[in-house]
Each structure stands twice: as structure tokens, then as C-alpha cells.
Backbone as a ProteinNet text record, in pm:
[ID]
protein_1_A
[PRIMARY]
MSKLDHLFEQNAEWAKKIKAEDPEFFTKLSEQQTPEYLWIGCSDSRVPANQIVGLLPGDIFVHRNVANLVVHTDLNCLSVMQFAVEVLKVKHIMVTGHYGCGGVKAAMQNQQVGLVDYWIRNIRDVYYNNLAELEQCTDEEKRLERLVELNVMQQVANVSHNNIVQNAWMRGQDLTIHGWCYSIKDGIIRNLMEPIDGMEDISERYRLD
[TERTIARY]
4056.6	4096.3	4052.7	3987.1	3943.2	4060.4	4070	4175.9	4124.8	4001	3941.2	3941.5	3909.8	3910.1	3814.9	3705.9	3608.8	3668.6	3763.7	3827.5	3921	3990.4	4074.5	3988.9	3874.5	3784	3731.3	3693.3	3643.7	3753.7	3876.9	3988.9	4009.7	4000.8	4018.1	3909.4	3787.1	3677.1	3696.1	3744.1	3768.8	3877	3987.1	4095.8	4049.9	3967.9	3914.2	3827.9	3745.7	3657.4	3737.3	3839.3	3922.8	3993.4	4047.8	4118.5	4023.8	3900.1	3803.1	3773.3	3772.8	3746.3	3867.8	3986.7	4111.4	4221.8	4251.5	4351	4489.2	4523	4655.7	4658.6	4547.1	4537.1	4648.3	4666.2	4764.6	4907.5	4928.6	5061.1	5099.8	5007.4	5033.4	5046	4964.5	4965.8	5097.5	5155.3	5279.1	5401.8	5388.8	5504.8	5530.7	5428.8	5449.6	5329.6	5355.6	5250.1	5250.4	5145.6	5141.5	5008.5	4971.7	4845.6	4857.8	4747.5	4744.2	4692.2	4644.7	4573.9	4632.1	4640.2	4667.2	4542.7	4487	4366.9	4409.4	4379.5	4402.9	4265.6	4232.3	4097.2	4093.9	3973.6	3952.3	3965.9	4005.8	4021.2	3888.3	3779.5	3646.6	3626.4	3582.8	3569.8	3461.1	3375.5	3265.4	3304.2	3432.5	3476	3596.3	3574.1	3684.2	3713	3834.8	3868.7	3840.6	3895.5	3881	3736.3	3657.5	3519.2	3437.3	3459.7	3379.3	3391.1	3511.1	3532.5	3542.1	3510.9	3504.4	3637.7	3745.8	3878.3	3927.1	4012.8	4068.3	4196.1	4242.9	4373.5	4481	4569.3	4674.2	4642.1	4515.7	4474.3	4482.3	4489	4485.6	4575.4	4661.5	4750.9	4678.1	4681.3	4591.5	4666.1	4631.2	4672.5	4547.4	4529.9	4411.5	4450.8	4381.4	4399	4267.7	4261.5	4139.3	4111.5	3998.5	3949.5	4031.4	4100.7	4170.7	4252.3	4340.7	4422	4555.4	4603.7	4738	4812.1	4888.1	4957.7	5105.2	5161.7	5297.9	5404.6	5369	5463.9	5439.8	5342.3	5308.5	5396.8	5505.4	5600.4	5540.7	5441.8	5374.7	5305.2	5219.5	5146	5240.5	5340	5432.5	5516.9	5553	5630.3	5546.8	5419.8	5328.4	5316.1	5299.9	5284.1	5409.4	5525.8	5649.3	5668.1	5641.2	5655.1	5557.3	5433.5	5330.8	5366.9	5416.2	5443.3	5575.1	5680.1	5813.7	5849.5	5794.5	5828.7	5718.6	5595.6	5484	5434.6	5466.6	5426	5273.7	5202.5	5057.4	5022.2	4908	4863.6	4756.8	4696.9	4589.3	4602.1	4581.7	4571.1	4430.5	4355.2	4218.5	4211.6	4190	4162.9	4012.3	3974.7	3833.3	3783.8	3697.5	3632.3	3499.2	3426.9	3292.6	3202	3077.5	2978.6	2954.2	2935.2	2916.2	3045.9	3157.7	3289.2	3299.5	3335.1	3345.2	3458	3567.7	3678.6	3642.2	3571.6	3528.6	3425.2	3335.3	3233.3	3297.5	3399.4	3467.9	3537.2	3586.7	3655.5	3559.3	3430.8	3329.9	3289.6	3328.4	3285.6	3400.5	3366.5	3467.7	3485.4	3510.5	3529	3658.1	3724.1	3843.9	3806.3	3880.6	3859.1	3975.3	4095	4214.6	4329.1	4416.2	4532.4	4493.4	4378	4332.8	4303	4289.9	4268.7	4379.8	4503.1	4615.2	4600.6	4546.6	4530.9	4418.1	4302.2	4187.4	4195.6	4298.7	4322.4	4334	4386	4398	4260.3	4159.3	4024	3963.2	3995.3	3947.8	4001.8	4122.8	4178.4	4098.4	4055.3	3971.8	3839.9	3782.7	3658.2	3678.8	3785.8	3811.9	3832.9	3902.4	3930.4	3806.4	3701.7	3576.9	3460.5	3492.8	3395.7	3270.9	3289.8	3176	3074.8	3123.5	3032.6	2964.9	3040.8	2985.9	2887.1	2913.2	2824.1	2690.5	2684.1	2558	2464.2	2519.7	2439.2	2387.3	2258	2199.1	2168	2161.7	2136.9	2269.9	2279.9	2407.3	2454.8	2362.6	2402.1	2457.4	2390.8	2439.2	2571.8	2590.4	2717.1	2829.1	2798.9	2896	2931	2830.1	2854.5	2943.4	2916.3	2996.8	3139.9	3158.9	3294.4	3369.9	3299.7	3361.3	3413.9	3333.5	3373.7	3489.7	3481.6	3588.1	3719	3708.3	3827.1	3893.6	3814	3868.7	3941.6	3878.8	3939.2	4069.5	4074.9	4199	4309.2	4273.4	4373.9	4423.2	4334.6	4376.5	4480.4	4453	4549.3	4681.2	4676.3	4798.9	4879.5	4810.2	4879.9	4951.5	4881.5	4938	5050.1	5058.4	5158.5	5289.9	5297.6	5422.7	5516.3	5645	5745.8	5743.9	5683.3	5674	5592.5	5476.4	5386.9	5442.4	5490	5538.9	5664	5750.6	5867.6	5825.1	5718.9	5667.2	5616.6	5544	5495.8	5611.8	5714.9	5829.6	5906.9	5896.9	5958.6	5873	5754.1	5662.3	5579.3	5575.6	5499.3	5349.9	5274	5128.1	5069.5	5019.2	4969.3	4855.8	4741.1	4622.7	4570.5	4527.8	4476.5	4326.8	4252	4106.6	4055.4	3943.4	3877.6	3739.2	3719	3593.5	3531.9	3402.9	3335.1	3236.4	3244.6	3163.2	3047.2	2931.4	2815.4	2789.4	2796.7	2768.3	2619.9	2535.4	2390.7	2347.2	2418.5	2377.5	2490.8	2612.7	2724.9	2782.5	2743.7	2785.7	2895.8	2993.5	3100.5	3061.9	3082.9	3060.3	3194.7	3204.8	3322.3	3305.1	3395	3377.4	3439	3529.4	3604.7	3667.9	3714.3	3788	3922.7	3967.5	4096.9	4211.7	4319.2	4441.1	4547.1	4599.2	4696.2	4821.2	4849.4	4971.5	4990.3	5110.2	5144.5	5051.5	5001.3	4916.5	4783	4749.8	4622.4	4631.2	4749.7	4764.8	4818.6	4797	4840.5	4992.3	5038.9	5183.4	5251.1	5180.7	5239.1	5287.8	5224.4	5258.7	5344.2	5382.3	5463.5	5610	5670.6	5810.1	5900.1	6016.6	6110.3	6180.4
14323.9	14436.1	14568.1	14650.6	14779.4	14877	14948.1	15048.8	15189.9	15200.5	15330.1	15424.3	15368.8	15449	15567.7	15553.1	15662	15785.5	15762.4	15877.2	15950.2	15875.6	15939.1	16019.4	15963.3	16033.8	16161.8	16153.5	16271.4	16376.5	16331.9	16424.8	16499.1	16426.2	16488.6	16592.5	16560.5	16655.5	16779	16757.5	16870	16962.8	16903.6	16983.6	17060.5	16996	17060.7	17179.8	17163.7	17271.5	17389.4	17360.9	17467.5	17544	17471.5	17536.5	17622.7	17578.5	17657	17789.7	17786.1	17907.8	17999	17938.8	18015.8	17935.7	17962.6	17884.8	17883.3	17984.3	17992.6	17942.5	17886.2	17850.4	17755.6	17644.1	17545.1	17593.3	17677.3	17735.2	17822.8	17908.6	17996.8	17915.6	17812.6	17731.7	17657.5	17613.4	17535.8	17620.9	17752.4	17839.6	17875.7	17883.3	17919.7	17880.5	17875.1	17845.7	17959.7	18038.8	18155.5	18164.8	18062.2	18069.1	18162	18222.6	18306.3	18229.4	18107.1	18035.5	17895.8	17857.6	17718.9	17665.4	17558.8	17494.1	17367.9	17360.9	17239	17181.2	17071.8	17018.4	16868.9	16816.1	16673.1	16598.3	16472.2	16388.3	16344.3	16372.3	16331.5	16371.4	16275.5	16297.6	16397.9	16429.5	16523.3	16668.8	16690.7	16825.2	16867.4	16893.1	16934.3	17083.6	17115.9	17254.4	17355	17330.8	17429.8	17460.1	17354.3	17373	17447.8	17419.2	17479.4	17630.6	17681.3	17826.6	17886.6	17807.1	17859.3	17903.1	17830.4	17865.3	17760.8	17805.3	17717.4	17650.9	17547.2	17489.5	17597.7	17594.3	17694.5	17807	17817.6	17927	17892.3	17763	17723.3	17601.4	17609.2	17499.9	17416.9	17284.1	17201.1	17091.6	17077.6	16962	16902.7	16771.9	16706.9	16581.8	16558.5	16435.2	16404.8	16292.9	16255.3	16357.4	16425.9	16520	16647.8	16683.7	16813.1	16849.4	16756.5	16778	16844.9	16925.7	16983.2	16935.5	16827.7	16762.9	16801	16836.3	16889.9	16787.8	16660.2	16556.7	16508.8	16568.9	16527.3	16602.6	16539.4	16606.4	16634.6	16556.3	16580.9	16716.9	16736.6	16862.2	16980	16963.2	17072.2	17108.3	17008	17034.5	17112.4	17074.2	17148.3	17292.3	17308.8	17442.5	17527.7	17467.3	17542.8	17584.6	17493.5	17526.8	17636.6	17624.9	17723.2	17861.6	17866.8	17994.5	18054.7	17974	18028.3	18036.5	17948.2	17948.1	18013.8	17968.3	18023.2	18156.6	18185.3	18311.5	18328.6	18222.5	18235	18340	18401.6	18506.1	18457.2	18342.3	18291.6	18140.7	18093.6	17950.9	17925.8	17843	17811.5	17667	17649.4	17516.4	17495.1	17396	17379.7	17240.2	17232.9	17107.8	17097.2	16991	16978.1	16902.9	16946.2	16881.6	16738	16649.8	16508.8	16435.2	16489.8	16430.3	16292.4	16192.7	16056.3	16038.4	16108.8	16098.8	16153.4	16266.3	16325	16234.5	16179.8	16089.6	15966.3	15911.6	15793.5	15826.7	15950.3	15991.1	16001.9	16017.4	16027.6	15891.3	15785.5	15651.5	15574.7	15487.9	15408.7	15272.5	15277	15153.8	15162.1	15047.9	15043.1	15050.5	15129.3	15141	15078.2	15091.4	15039	15135.8	15142.6	15230.8	15376.1	15414.6	15553.4	15592.6	15494.5	15525.8	15615.6	15591.2	15672.8	15817.1	15832.6	15965.2	16043.7	15980.3	16051.4	16066.2	16008.6	16033.9	16184.2	16256.8	16401.9	16468	16412.6	16467.9	16428.8	16310.1	16270.6	16366.1	16414.3	16513.8	16643.3	16682.1	16802	16781.3	16662.5	16631.6	16642.3	16582.2	16583.3	16725.1	16806.8	16943.9	17032.8	16987	17062.8	16980.2	16890.9	16792.7	16857.9	16960.9	17023.8	17077.9	17145.7	17201.5	17091.3	16992.8	16888.5	16798.3	16770.3	16682.7	16748	16879.5	16949.8	16932.9	16895.1	16877.9	16734.4	16717.3	16583	16529.5	16618.5	16577.6	16534.6	16406.6	16352	16419.9	16450.8	16515	16655.5	16729.4	16863.5	16858	16755.1	16738.7	16710.9	16628.8	16601.5	16729.3	16807.5	16932.5	17026.4	17031.7	17120.4	17070.7	16939.1	16884.3	16910.5	16902.8	16938.3	17081.4	17172.4	17313	17331.7	17268.2	17280.1	17221.3	17114.9	17054.8	17152	17219	17318.6	17427.8	17478	17586.5	17543	17416.8	17366.7	17356.3	17313.7	17302	17440.3	17539.3	17677	17719.9	17688.4	17720	17649.3	17522	17447.4	17511.3	17560.9	17630.3	17754	17831.1	17957.1	17935.7	17817.3	17792.3	17740.3	17711.3	17655.3	17764.2	17730.4	17831.9	17872.1	17791.9	17830.5	17958.1	17958.7	18073.3	18190.3	18162.5	18271.1	18337.7	18261.9	18322.1	18411.1	18369.6	18452.4	18585.6	18581.3	18705.1	18793.3	18732.3	18810.3	18872.7	18810	18869.1	18980.5	18998	19097.5	19046.9	18914.8	18856.2	18865.5	18898.1	18908.3	18767.9	18720.4	18584	18578.2	18527.2	18519.8	18376.6	18333.1	18196.9	18203.5	18117.1	18117.5	17981.2	17979.5	17855.9	17848.9	17755.2	17745.3	17606.7	17598.4	17468.9	17463.4	17357.6	17339.4	17243.5	17275.9	17188	17115.2	16985.4	16905.9	16915.6	16943.9	16948.4	17066.2	17180.5	17296.4	17359.7	17308	17358.8	17490.2	17534.3	17664.9	17650.6	17742.8	17749.4	17847.3	17806.3	17894.2	17938.7	18068.1	18120.9	18101.1	18028.5	17991	18088.1	18173.2	18253.4	18372.9	18466.3	18579.6	18530.7	18580.5	18537.6	18574.5	18498.9	18524.8	18573	18693.4	18745.3	18803.1	18764.1	18811.6	18754.5	18773.6	18718.6	18769.1	18892.2	18949.9	18877.2	18793.4	18721.6	18586.4	18548.2	18419.2	18440.4	18343.1	18351.5	18364.8	18442.6	18459.3	18325.8	18231.9	18101.4	18030.2	18061.9	17992.9	18078.3	18196.2	18281.3	18239.4	18218.2	18175.6	18295.4	18300.1	18410.2	18394.9
6330.7	6416.5	6353.2	6429.5	6378.3	6371.6	6263.2	6245.6	6273.3	6321.1	6353.6	6233.4	6116.8	5994.1	6002.5	6077.9	6086.2	6153.7	6244.4	6309	6213.2	6129.4	6027.2	5928.9	5893.5	5802.3	5866	5993.5	6062.5	6077.7	6099.5	6109	5977.7	5866.7	5735.4	5709.7	5750.4	5732.8	5819.9	5940.5	6031.9	5977	5931.9	5875.8	5751.8	5669.6	5549.8	5585.7	5689.2	5733	5787.1	5865.5	5921.5	5809.8	5712.2	5600.8	5518.5	5505.7	5429.8	5500.6	5632.4	5709.1	5715.3	5723.8	5731.7	5664.2	5537.6	5462.1	5525.5	5605.3	5665.7	5809.6	5857.4	5998.9	6043	5973.7	6016.7	5995.2	5895.4	5874.3	5992.4	6033.1	6147.7	6276.5	6290.9	6411.6	6427.7	6316.7	6321.5	6351.3	6332.7	6350	6494.6	6578.5	6717.5	6803.4	6935.1	7031.7	7134	7134.6	7223.2	7298.7	7372.6	7447.5	7567.6	7605.4	7725.1	7846.3	7823.9	7930.1	7952.2	8078.8	8117	8185.7	8131.4	8184.9	8258.8	8387.4	8465	8495.3	8427.8	8437	8458.1	8460.8	8480.5	8348	8357.3	8237.5	8177.6	8245.8	8198.8	8052.2	7971.9	7826.8	7791.1	7887.5	7862.2	7888	7923.2	7960.5	7874.9	7744	7654.9	7668.5	7706	7742	7630.5	7512	7404.3	7369.9	7352.5	7309.9	7413	7540.6	7646.3	7646.5	7625	7628.6	7488	7386.1	7250.1	7192.6	7226.7	7175.7	7076.6	6986.2	6883.4	6932.2	6862.4	6895.2	6893	6991.7	7000.7	7096.9	7139.3	7226.7	7374.8	7406.7	7547.7	7568.5	7669.9	7707.4	7811.6	7801.4	7880.8	7956.5	8083.6	8162.8	8225	8212.6	8267	8344.9	8455.1	8531.3	8603.7	8671.5	8742.3	8853.1	8842.5	8943.6	8953.4	8844.5	8833.8	8958.3	8998.5	9117.7	9083.4	9177.2	9168.7	9292.7	9276.4	9387.8	9381.4	9495.7	9497.5	9458.5	9456.2	9415.2	9272.5	9204	9067.6	8968	8925.4	8836.5	8699.6	8659.1	8531.6	8534.9	8633.8	8645.9	8666.4	8752.8	8781	8659	8579.9	8457.4	8356.6	8343.7	8255.4	8302.9	8433.9	8489.2	8466.7	8490.5	8471.9	8325.9	8233.9	8092.1	8052.8	8102.1	8068.7	8122.1	8246.5	8311.7	8264.8	8260.6	8234.8	8087.5	8005.8	7863	7780.2	7799.3	7721.1	7775	7902.3	7965.6	7966.4	8003.7	8013.2	8117.7	8100.2	8192.7	8290	8258.4	8342.9	8359.8	8483.1	8511.4	8563.7	8493.9	8534.5	8584	8713.7	8767.2	8753.3	8672.5	8637.2	8672.1	8773.1	8806	8735.2	8762.3	8702.8	8798.2	8802.1	8887.3	8840.7	8936.2	8902.9	8877.8	8921.7	8896.8	8962.1	8882.9	8933.3	9033.8	9013.7	9107.6	9244	9245.7	9372.1	9439.3	9359.9	9416	9478	9410.9	9464.7	9596.8	9608.5	9731.4	9849.3	9821.7	9927.6	9981.5	9913.5	9951.1	10017.9	10110.5	10180.9	10114.3	9984.8	9908.4	9828.7	9814	9732.1	9584.9	9511.1	9367	9291.6	9346.9	9281.4	9299.8	9201	9208.5	9230.3	9174	9185	9329.7	9420.7	9562.1	9616.6	9571.4	9618.9	9570.6	9452.1	9391.9	9459.3	9474	9529.3	9680.8	9741.7	9884.6	9908.5	9811.5	9824.1	9839.4	9773.3	9784.8	9918.6	9968.2	10100.8	10207.1	10187.6	10280	10274.3	10154.4	10140.6	10215.3	10201.8	10272.6	10423.7	10472.1	10616.2	10667.3	10591.2	10633.2	10631.7	10563.5	10557.1	10609.9	10702.5	10750.6	10810.1	10891.5	10959.7	10859.4	10756.2	10655.1	10575.4	10531.8	10444.6	10518.1	10644.4	10719.5	10749.6	10741.4	10761.8	10643.2	10527.5	10406.5	10400.4	10415.8	10418.3	10279	10180	10042	9980.2	9944.5	9896	9767.3	9675.7	9550.4	9575.4	9664.9	9696.3	9770.5	9852.6	9923	9823.6	9722.8	9617.8	9542.4	9508.5	9437.2	9518.9	9649.4	9733.7	9746.3	9755.1	9762.3	9632.1	9520	9391.3	9396.9	9448.8	9457.5	9554.8	9671.2	9770.1	9717.2	9639.1	9580	9482.6	9399.8	9307.5	9384.6	9489.4	9566.6	9633.8	9677.3	9735.7	9630.7	9510.7	9404.6	9359.6	9361.3	9333.8	9437	9564.1	9669.4	9644.6	9604.8	9577.6	9465	9363.3	9253.8	9307.7	9389.3	9439.1	9539.2	9598.6	9701.8	9646.4	9517	9465.3	9413.6	9407.3	9373	9226.4	9139.9	8998.5	8985.5	9049.2	9042.5	9123.2	9243.1	9328.1	9271	9207.5	9142.2	9025.6	8955.8	8846.2	8900.3	9011	9072.1	9116.4	9173.8	9221.1	9105.1	8987.2	8867.2	8808.5	8863.1	8809.7	8694.2	8675.4	8565.4	8593.4	8491.8	8501.5	8498	8613.2	8622.7	8724.4	8681.4	8766.9	8769.8	8889.6	8907.6	8933.2	8864.5	8872.5	8917.7	8989.5	9028.9	8967.4	8874.7	8801.4	8818.8	8790.4	8790.9	8674.8	8599.7	8478.9	8507.3	8455.1	8469.3	8337.9	8342.2	8223.4	8186.8	8284.4	8261	8174.3	8185.1	8105.6	8025.8	8039.8	7961.8	8010.1	8129.2	8179	8283.5	8278.5	8377.7	8487.9	8611.6	8726.3	8784.4	8816.8	8883.4	9033.2	9098.6	9238	9337.1	9292.9	9388	9319.8	9401.4	9348.5	9296.1	9182.3	9128.9	9222.6	9214.7	9291.4	9193.3	9215.6	9118.8	9183.1	9307.8	9370.5	9509.5	9564.9	9695.7	9805.2	9788.9	9892	9905.3	9806.8	9809.2	9878.8	9925	9992.1	10133.2	10218.2	10356.5	10365.4	10462.8	10481.8	10507.2	10565.8	10596.1	10468.7	10355.9	10230.9	10136.4	10178.2	10092.7	10101.8	9985.5	9978.9	9951.4	10017.9	9996	9861.9
[MASK]
+++++++++++++++++++++++++++++++++++++++++++++++++++++++++++++++++++++++++++++++++++++++++++++++++++++++++++++++++++++++++++++++++++++++++++++++++++++++++++++++++++++++++++++++++++++++++++++++++++++++++++++++++

């Protein structure tokens, strides 16, 4: 049975390198957690939040799931969001998808995948709600890319429609929601939309008293 000794060795080398650059880094890190950012991203192993934006451990709070969904019944995601907003007082929530997302691609196909079918049903709803635009695109890869973007924008809307975020705005808390998309092909993040930073940026239908 492999004990993954190489990972322990790599961890020791990483910690040694960090200490050489900043001898007090881990001491300061252990004393408090004060990130300004909450990253809601995909579980894909090729999309590591900290490295992509050049931040160190402790700088960004992270929640990841298949296809970076924000589902109103997902207590895991909502608990992360509540802790980030109400306890850590993050100032930015970045919903970050990525081109070539396997979860989004699976949602475009009429094939059973397994348990994840229940999860990606949310993306199929995004496809259906944007059917006219997506069906006009005859290039399958470009259609996938557009669905990835539309999915991010829908999840941004879902973030803005929940009472965790809206209560923060009503308290006067500085909080902005962003919709981004990362390209694995070139390592660059694209900004998909104007940030949302208050109740006036969302439809009255979704504003909670």
C-alpha cells in the first residue's frame, strides 16, 4: 500500500521555502484568518484558486463544487457563504467558472452520468432558459463556452438573490459579487459582467425586505 510519501516530502519542501521567504508566515497565519475574497469555483483540479490570482494561503476563502453552482438548497455552499460574509466580512465574492468544464459539457448531453445528474440538472435549466441564443450557435465548442459563461452569470444572480448577501447590503456592509471565467488554455481570467454591489443592481422581484 502506498503511503504517498512523496506528498509529505513535497509538503516539507514547500513549508521550508515559505519559511525562508517569511520566517513569521505560519505564525501570523495561525493567529487569524482575514481574507477579503470568497471564491466559488469548480472542483476541477486544473483550477486552483490561490495560484490563479497569485494569492497566498489565508488571502482567499474557497468553496468548490462541480461546475461552480450556487443552489438555494445546498447547505454546504450557503454555510460557507454565511461564514464568509457574516464572520470573515469578505468584501468580494467571485463566482468563477472555466472553459471546457466537464460538468457543463455533461449537462449539454442527453445521457445519464450517475448521481451527478441531479446536480447538473441546474445547468440544464440554464440551457433551457437560454435556448434561443444557444441553438443559434452551430459550433459545439463555442456553444459549450457560451453555456459556461451563462452558467456563471446565473450563479452570480443566485448569490445576489439570497438573504445572506441582501442582509449584508441592508446592514451597509461593503460586498461586491463578480462573475469570472478562467481559461485553462492560457491561464487568463475573463470578467464576464459588471459587478453587483447593491440591491439596486438586481430585479425588484428578487429583493427581500
